[in-house]
XYZ file of C-alpha atoms in Angstrom:
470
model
C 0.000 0.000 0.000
C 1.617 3.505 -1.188
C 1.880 5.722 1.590
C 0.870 9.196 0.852
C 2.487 12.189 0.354
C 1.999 14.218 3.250
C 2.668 11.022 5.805
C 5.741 9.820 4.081
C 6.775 13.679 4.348
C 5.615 13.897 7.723
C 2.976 15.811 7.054
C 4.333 18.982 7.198
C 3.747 21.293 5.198
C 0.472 20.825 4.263
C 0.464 21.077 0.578
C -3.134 20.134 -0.120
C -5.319 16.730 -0.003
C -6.374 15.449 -3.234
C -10.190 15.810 -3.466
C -10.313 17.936 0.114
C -13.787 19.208 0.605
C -14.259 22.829 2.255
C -16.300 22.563 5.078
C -17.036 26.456 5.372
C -19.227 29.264 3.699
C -22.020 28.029 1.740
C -20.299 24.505 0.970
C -22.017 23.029 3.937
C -25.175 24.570 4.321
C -26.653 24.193 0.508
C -27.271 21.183 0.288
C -25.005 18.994 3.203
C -26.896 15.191 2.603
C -25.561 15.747 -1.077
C -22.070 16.702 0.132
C -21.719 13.733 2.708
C -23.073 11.611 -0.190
C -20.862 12.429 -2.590
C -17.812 12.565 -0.229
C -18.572 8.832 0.794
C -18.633 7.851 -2.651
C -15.167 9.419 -3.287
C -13.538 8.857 -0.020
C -15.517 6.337 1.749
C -16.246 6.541 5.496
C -13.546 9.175 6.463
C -13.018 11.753 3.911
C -10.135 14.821 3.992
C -11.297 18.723 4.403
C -10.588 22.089 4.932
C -11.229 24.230 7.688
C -10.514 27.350 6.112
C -7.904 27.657 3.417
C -4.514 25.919 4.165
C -6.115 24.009 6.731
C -6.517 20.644 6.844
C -8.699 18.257 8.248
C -10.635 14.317 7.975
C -14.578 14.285 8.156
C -15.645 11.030 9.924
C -18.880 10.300 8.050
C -19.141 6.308 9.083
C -21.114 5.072 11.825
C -19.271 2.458 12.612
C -15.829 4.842 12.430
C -17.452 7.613 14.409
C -17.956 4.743 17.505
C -14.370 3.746 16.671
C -13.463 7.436 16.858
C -15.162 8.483 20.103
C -14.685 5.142 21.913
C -10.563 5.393 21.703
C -9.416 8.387 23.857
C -5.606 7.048 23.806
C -5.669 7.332 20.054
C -8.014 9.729 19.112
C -7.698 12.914 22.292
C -10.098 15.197 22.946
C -7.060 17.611 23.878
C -6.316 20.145 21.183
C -3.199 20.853 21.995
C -2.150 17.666 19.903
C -3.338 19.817 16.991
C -0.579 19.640 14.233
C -1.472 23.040 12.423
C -1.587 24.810 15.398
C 1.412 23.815 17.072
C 3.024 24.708 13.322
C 1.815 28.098 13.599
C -0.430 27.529 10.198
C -3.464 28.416 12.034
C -3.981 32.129 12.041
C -3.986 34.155 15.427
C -7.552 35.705 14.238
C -8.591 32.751 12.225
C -12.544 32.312 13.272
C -11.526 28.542 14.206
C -9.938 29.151 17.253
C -13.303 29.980 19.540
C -14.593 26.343 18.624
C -11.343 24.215 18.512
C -9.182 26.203 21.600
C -8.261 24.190 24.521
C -9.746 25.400 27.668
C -10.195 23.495 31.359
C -13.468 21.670 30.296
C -15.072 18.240 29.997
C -15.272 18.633 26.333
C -11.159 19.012 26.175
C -10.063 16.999 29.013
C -9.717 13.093 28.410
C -9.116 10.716 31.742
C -9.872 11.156 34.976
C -10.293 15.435 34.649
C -13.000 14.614 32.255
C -14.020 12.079 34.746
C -14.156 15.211 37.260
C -15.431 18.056 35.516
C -18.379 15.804 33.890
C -19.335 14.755 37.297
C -19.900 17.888 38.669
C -21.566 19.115 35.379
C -24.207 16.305 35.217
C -24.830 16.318 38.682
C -25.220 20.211 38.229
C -27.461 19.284 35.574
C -29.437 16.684 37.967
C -30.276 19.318 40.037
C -32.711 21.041 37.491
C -36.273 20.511 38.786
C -38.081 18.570 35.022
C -41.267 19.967 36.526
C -40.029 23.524 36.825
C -38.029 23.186 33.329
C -41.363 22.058 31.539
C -43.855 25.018 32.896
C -40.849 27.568 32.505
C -40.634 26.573 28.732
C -44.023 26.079 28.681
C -44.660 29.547 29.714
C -42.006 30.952 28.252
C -43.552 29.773 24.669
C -46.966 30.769 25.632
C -45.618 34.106 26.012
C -43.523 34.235 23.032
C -46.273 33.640 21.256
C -48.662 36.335 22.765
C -46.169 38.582 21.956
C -46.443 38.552 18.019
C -48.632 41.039 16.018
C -52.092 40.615 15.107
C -52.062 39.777 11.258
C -51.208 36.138 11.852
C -48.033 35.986 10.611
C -44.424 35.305 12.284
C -40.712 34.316 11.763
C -40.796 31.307 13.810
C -36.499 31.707 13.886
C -36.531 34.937 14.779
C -39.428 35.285 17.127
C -39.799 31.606 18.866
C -36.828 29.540 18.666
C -33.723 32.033 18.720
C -35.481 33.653 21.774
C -37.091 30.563 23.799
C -34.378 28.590 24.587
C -32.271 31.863 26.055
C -35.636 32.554 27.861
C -35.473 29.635 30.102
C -31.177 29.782 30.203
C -31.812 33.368 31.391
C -33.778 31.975 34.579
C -31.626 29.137 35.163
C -28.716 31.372 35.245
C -30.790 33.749 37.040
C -29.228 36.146 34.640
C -30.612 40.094 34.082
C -33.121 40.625 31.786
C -30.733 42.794 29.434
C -28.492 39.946 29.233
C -30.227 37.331 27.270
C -30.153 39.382 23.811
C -26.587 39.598 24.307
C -25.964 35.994 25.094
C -27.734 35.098 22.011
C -25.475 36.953 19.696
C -22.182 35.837 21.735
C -23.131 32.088 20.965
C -24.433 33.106 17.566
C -21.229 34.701 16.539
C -19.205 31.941 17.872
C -20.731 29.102 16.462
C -20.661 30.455 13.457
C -17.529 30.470 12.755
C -17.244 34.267 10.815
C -15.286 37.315 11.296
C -17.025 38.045 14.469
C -15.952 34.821 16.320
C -13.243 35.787 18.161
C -14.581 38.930 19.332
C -17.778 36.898 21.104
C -15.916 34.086 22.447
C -14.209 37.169 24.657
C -17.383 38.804 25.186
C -19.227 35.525 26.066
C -16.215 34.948 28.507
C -16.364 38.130 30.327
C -20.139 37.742 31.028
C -19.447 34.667 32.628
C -16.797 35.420 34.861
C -18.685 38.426 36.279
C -21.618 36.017 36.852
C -19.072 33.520 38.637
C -18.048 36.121 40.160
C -21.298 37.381 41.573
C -22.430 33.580 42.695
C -18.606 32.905 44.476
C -20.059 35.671 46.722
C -23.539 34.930 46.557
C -24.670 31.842 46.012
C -28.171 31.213 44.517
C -30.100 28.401 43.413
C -28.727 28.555 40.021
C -26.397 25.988 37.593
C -22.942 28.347 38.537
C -24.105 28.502 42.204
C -24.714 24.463 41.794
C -21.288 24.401 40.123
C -18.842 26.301 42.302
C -20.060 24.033 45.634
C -19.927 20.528 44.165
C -17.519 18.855 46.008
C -15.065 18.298 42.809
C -13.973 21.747 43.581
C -13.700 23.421 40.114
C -11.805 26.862 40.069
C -13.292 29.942 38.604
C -11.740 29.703 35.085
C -13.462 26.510 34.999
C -16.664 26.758 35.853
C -16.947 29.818 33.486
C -15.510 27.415 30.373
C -17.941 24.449 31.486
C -20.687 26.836 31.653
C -19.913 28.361 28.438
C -19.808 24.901 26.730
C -23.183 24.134 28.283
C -24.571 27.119 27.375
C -22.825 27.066 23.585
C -24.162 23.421 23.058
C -27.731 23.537 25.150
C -28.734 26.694 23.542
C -27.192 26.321 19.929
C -28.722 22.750 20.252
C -32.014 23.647 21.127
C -32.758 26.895 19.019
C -32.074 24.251 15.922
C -33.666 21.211 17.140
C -36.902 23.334 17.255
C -36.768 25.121 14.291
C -35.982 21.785 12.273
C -38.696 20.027 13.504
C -40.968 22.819 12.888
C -39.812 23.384 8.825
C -39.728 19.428 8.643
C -43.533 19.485 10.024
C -44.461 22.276 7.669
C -42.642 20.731 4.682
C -43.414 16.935 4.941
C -47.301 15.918 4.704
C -45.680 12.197 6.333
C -44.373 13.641 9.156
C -46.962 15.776 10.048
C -49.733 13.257 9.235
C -48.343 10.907 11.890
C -47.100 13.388 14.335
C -50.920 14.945 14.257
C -52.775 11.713 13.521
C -51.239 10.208 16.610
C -49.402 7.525 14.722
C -46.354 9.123 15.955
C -45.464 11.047 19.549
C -43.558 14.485 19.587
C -41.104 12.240 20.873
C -40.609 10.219 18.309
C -40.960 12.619 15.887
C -37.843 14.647 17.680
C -35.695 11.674 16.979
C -36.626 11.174 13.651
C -35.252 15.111 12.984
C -32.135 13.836 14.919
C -31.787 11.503 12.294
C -32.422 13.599 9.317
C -31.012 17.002 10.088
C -29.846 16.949 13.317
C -29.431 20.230 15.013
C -25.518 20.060 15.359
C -24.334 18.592 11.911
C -20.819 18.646 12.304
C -18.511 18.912 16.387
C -14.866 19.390 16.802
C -13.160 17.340 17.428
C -10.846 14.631 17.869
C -6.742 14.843 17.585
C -4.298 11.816 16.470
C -1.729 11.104 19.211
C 0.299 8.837 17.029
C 0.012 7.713 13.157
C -2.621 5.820 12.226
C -5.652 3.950 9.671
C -8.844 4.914 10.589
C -11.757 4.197 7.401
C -8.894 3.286 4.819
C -7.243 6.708 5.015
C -3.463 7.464 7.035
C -3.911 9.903 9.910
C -0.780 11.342 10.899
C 0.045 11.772 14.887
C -1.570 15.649 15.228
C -4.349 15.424 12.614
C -7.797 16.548 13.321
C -10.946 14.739 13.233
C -14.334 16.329 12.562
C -17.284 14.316 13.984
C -19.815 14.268 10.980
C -22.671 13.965 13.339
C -25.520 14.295 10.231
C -22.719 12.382 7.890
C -22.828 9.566 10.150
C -26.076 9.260 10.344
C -26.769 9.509 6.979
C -24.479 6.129 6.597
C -26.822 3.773 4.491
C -25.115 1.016 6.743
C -27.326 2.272 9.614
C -30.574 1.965 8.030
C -32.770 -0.656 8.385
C -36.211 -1.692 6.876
C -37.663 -0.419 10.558
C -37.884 3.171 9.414
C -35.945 6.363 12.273
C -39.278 6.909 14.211
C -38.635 6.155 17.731
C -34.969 5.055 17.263
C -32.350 6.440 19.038
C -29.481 4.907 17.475
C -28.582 8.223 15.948
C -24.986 9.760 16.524
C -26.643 13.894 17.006
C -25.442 13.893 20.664
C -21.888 12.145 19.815
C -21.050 8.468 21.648
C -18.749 7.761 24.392
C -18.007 8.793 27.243
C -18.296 12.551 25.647
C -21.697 12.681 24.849
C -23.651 15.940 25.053
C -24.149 16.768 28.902
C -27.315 18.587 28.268
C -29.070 16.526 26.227
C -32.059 15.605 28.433
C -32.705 19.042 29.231
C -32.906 19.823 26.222
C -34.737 17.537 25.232
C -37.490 18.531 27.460
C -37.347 22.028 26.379
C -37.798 21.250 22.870
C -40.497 18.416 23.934
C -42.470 21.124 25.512
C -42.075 24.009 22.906
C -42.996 21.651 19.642
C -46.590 20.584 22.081
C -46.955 24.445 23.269
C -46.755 25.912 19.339
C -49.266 23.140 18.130
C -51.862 23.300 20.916
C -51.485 27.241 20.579
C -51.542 27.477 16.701
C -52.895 24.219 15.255
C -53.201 25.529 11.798
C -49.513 26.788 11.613
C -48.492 26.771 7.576
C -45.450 27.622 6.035
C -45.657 31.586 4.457
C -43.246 30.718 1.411
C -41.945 27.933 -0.969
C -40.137 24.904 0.903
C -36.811 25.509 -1.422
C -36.948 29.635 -0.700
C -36.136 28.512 3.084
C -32.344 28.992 3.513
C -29.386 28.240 6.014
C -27.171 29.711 8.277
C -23.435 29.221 6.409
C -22.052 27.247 9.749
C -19.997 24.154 9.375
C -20.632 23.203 12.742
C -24.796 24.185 13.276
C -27.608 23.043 11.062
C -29.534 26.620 11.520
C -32.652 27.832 8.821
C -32.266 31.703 8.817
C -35.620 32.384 9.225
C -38.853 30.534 9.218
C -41.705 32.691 7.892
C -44.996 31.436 8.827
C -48.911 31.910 9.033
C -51.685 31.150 11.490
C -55.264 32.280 11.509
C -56.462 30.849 14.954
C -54.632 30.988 18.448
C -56.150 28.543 21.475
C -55.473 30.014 24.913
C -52.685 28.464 27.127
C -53.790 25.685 29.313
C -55.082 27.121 32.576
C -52.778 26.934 35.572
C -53.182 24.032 37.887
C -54.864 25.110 41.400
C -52.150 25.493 44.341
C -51.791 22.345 46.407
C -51.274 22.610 50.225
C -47.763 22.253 50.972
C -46.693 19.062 51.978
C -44.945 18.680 55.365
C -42.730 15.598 56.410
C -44.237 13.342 58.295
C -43.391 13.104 62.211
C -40.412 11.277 63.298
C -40.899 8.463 65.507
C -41.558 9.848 69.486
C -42.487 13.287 68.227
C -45.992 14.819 68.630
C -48.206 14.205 66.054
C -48.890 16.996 63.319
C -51.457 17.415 60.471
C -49.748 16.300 57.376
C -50.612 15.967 53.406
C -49.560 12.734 51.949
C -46.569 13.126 49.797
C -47.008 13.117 45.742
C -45.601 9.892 43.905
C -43.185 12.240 42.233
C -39.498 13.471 42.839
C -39.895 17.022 42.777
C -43.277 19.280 43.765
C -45.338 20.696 41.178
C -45.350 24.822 41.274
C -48.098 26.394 42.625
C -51.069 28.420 40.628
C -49.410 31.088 42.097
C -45.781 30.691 41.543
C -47.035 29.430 37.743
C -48.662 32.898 37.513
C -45.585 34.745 38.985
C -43.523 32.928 36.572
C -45.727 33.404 33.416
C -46.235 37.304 34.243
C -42.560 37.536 34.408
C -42.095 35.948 31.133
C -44.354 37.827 29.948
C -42.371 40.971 30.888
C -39.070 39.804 30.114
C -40.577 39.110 26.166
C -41.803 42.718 26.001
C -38.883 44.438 27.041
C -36.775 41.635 24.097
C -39.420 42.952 21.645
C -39.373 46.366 22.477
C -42.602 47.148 24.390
């Protein structure tokens, strides 16, 4: 077997792959199930890219690789100070890569037992978030949003639902100002998409959160940095702020797509909505199937080579990078079986291994909630242009629409709020005096109150005026 060119010459310089695909501007975005396609058929299973010009990169578009990949930590580190280009000085000081492939003290670039640490203490953190709360917030929260639009039935669902929901309920887990949330949104925006702005968010974004660390070292609140700075692993300062920032960058980013491609897939396929409506299918199942199809992160760095290596058929030199071709992967005709996606959650959109998205079941939950809150509130939601005029945000990393024009002629009022329950006490210990008591639920966490639910929606309420200007 003929070892190539840039192994044999130790890879360095990079002098181009043969057949490298750019995975950046409009590449990506046009039509990405055609590029993976056509990659696979050229490359097979792991195929070579650019980042940006002059630097290189492999797209891991197999199933089967992509467990390989993310099940192999001593060959394939999550650390990217292995990266080649970088430590050649090839990768630009400003270059809009850096916010999305820098090493920082997190459980996304730590591999061992500090990943073991840090992703302790953020899925514990994570634990702590009441699923009862998190479902009437977002249910309120979208109930609100909602309320908020004009009165000629029409709406960008992007731009008015799901770039502004999922910061909604991030903004009261944080316990964050008001002002903030706009501000967070275009930090994580800018970031993730990889343009000339990057840079200058990823050091906005940080600032915000070390003032809120900050704030919470202290005074500590009932909040995910309060929950984070006491957890017994005992992460610094710098590292909450990082772990919060990748929670934050992947929850959010995550969410605001997983809704938004649900929605265009239920306005755009008669199948999908037929069983999702006709109760052939849950909201549920229907989420997965989107993970499947256009899942809302389509593309994650990353993984780095700590020696030479085979991985699909192609030579990875010691340094190389590895994209994880989330939506490649899953579009592997390997996978697919005569069973159909609905309900299966074999899909790669939350990575494998041991680094798998931390914040996937909340997010789930928020996007579970939001898809049920839109169609009880507008059940006659249609699409306000063409299927092909709908277009995409240029990221290589997000699978984003730009905007999602819609219309709706009817609008059912939100469900009414529950009436408040009499608080439950614990029952007497044995030897005490005897008190009046309520049994205790069947549940793990109390439902809120009418009241608290009408603080909470009232708030919401507010907080989406003063976004939209009122």
């Amino acid at each position: 077997m003929t070892v190539p060119e840039h192994l044999a010459a130790g890879g360095c310089p990079y002098a181009g792959r043969p057949g490298a695909a750019p995975l950046y501007g409009t590449a990506v975005s046009d039509d990405p199930h055609g590029l993976y396609a056509r990659m696979r058929a050229e490359h097979g299973p792991v195929a070579p890219i650019e980042l940006e010009p002059g630097v290189e990169g492999w797209l891991v578009i197999g199933y089967q690789e992509m467990l390989d990949l993310t099940r192999n930590e001593q060959l394939f580190s999550k650390d990217s100070r292995h990266w080649r280009v970088s430590r050649e000085g090839r990768l630009r000081a400003d270059s809009p890569l850096v916010p999305m492939t820098m090493w920082r003290p997190t459980l996304q670039s730590m591999d061992g037992a500090e990943h073991h640490r840090l992703s302790t203490a953020v899925g514990e953190a994570l634990g702590r978030i009441d699923h009862r709360w998190l479902r009437e917030t977002t249910e309120a929260a979208a109930t609100a949003l909602i309320e908020s639009w004009g009165p000629d039935g029409t709406a960008d669902l992007v731009a008015q639902f799901t770039r502004r929901l999922p910061l909604l309920v991030f903004t009261m887990l944080l316990d964050l100002p008001e002002e903030d949330g706009p501000r967070l949104l275009g930090m994580i925006t800018g970031m993730v998409d990889s343009g000339e702005e990057a840079q200058r968010s990823a050091a906005e974004f940080g600032g915000m959160l070390a003032a809120l660390v900050g704030q919470r070292r202290a005074r500590p609140g009932e909040d995910l940095a309060s929950w984070l700075l006491a957890h017994p692993a005992g992460l610094s300062d710098e590292e909450v702020v990082h772990n919060l920032m990748v929670l934050l960058v992947a929850g959010n980013e995550s969410t605001i797509n997983w809704i938004g491609n649900t929605v265009r897939l239920l306005l755009t396929d008669r199948r999908f909505r037929t069983n999702l409506t006709g109760g052939r299918a849950t909201v549920a199942d229907a989420l997965d199937e989107v993970l499947w199809r256009d899942p809302p992160v389509q593309n994650f760095p990353g993984r780095w080579a700590t020696s030479d290596t085979v991985l699909g058929g192609q030579y990875i030199s010691a340094g190389d990078m590895l994209v994880l071709g989330l939506a490649g992967a899953n579009d592997d005709p390997a996978v697919h079986g005569a069973e159909g996606l609905s309900g299966n959650r074999a899909h790669l959109a939350w990575g494998a291994g041991r680094h798998v998205c931390p914040a996937k079941d909340p997010a789930r939950l928020i996007v579970e909630t939001s898809i049920e809150t839109l169609l009880h509130c507008l059940p006659d939601l249609q699409l306000a242009v063409p299927a092909h005029e709908l277009t995409w945000r240029p990221s290589p990393w997000s699978r984003a629409l730009t905007s999602l024009p819609v219309l709706y002629s009817s609008f059912t009022p939100p469900r009414t709020a529950p009436p408040e329950r009499t608080a439950w006490t614990p029952p007497p210990q044995p030897g005490s005096a005897p008190t009046d008591s309520t049994p205790p639920e069947p549940t793990s966490s109390p439902r809120t109150s009418g009241s608290a639910l009408a603080d909470l929606r009232r708030r919401l309420s507010s907080l989406v005026g003063w976004w939209s200007g009122r």
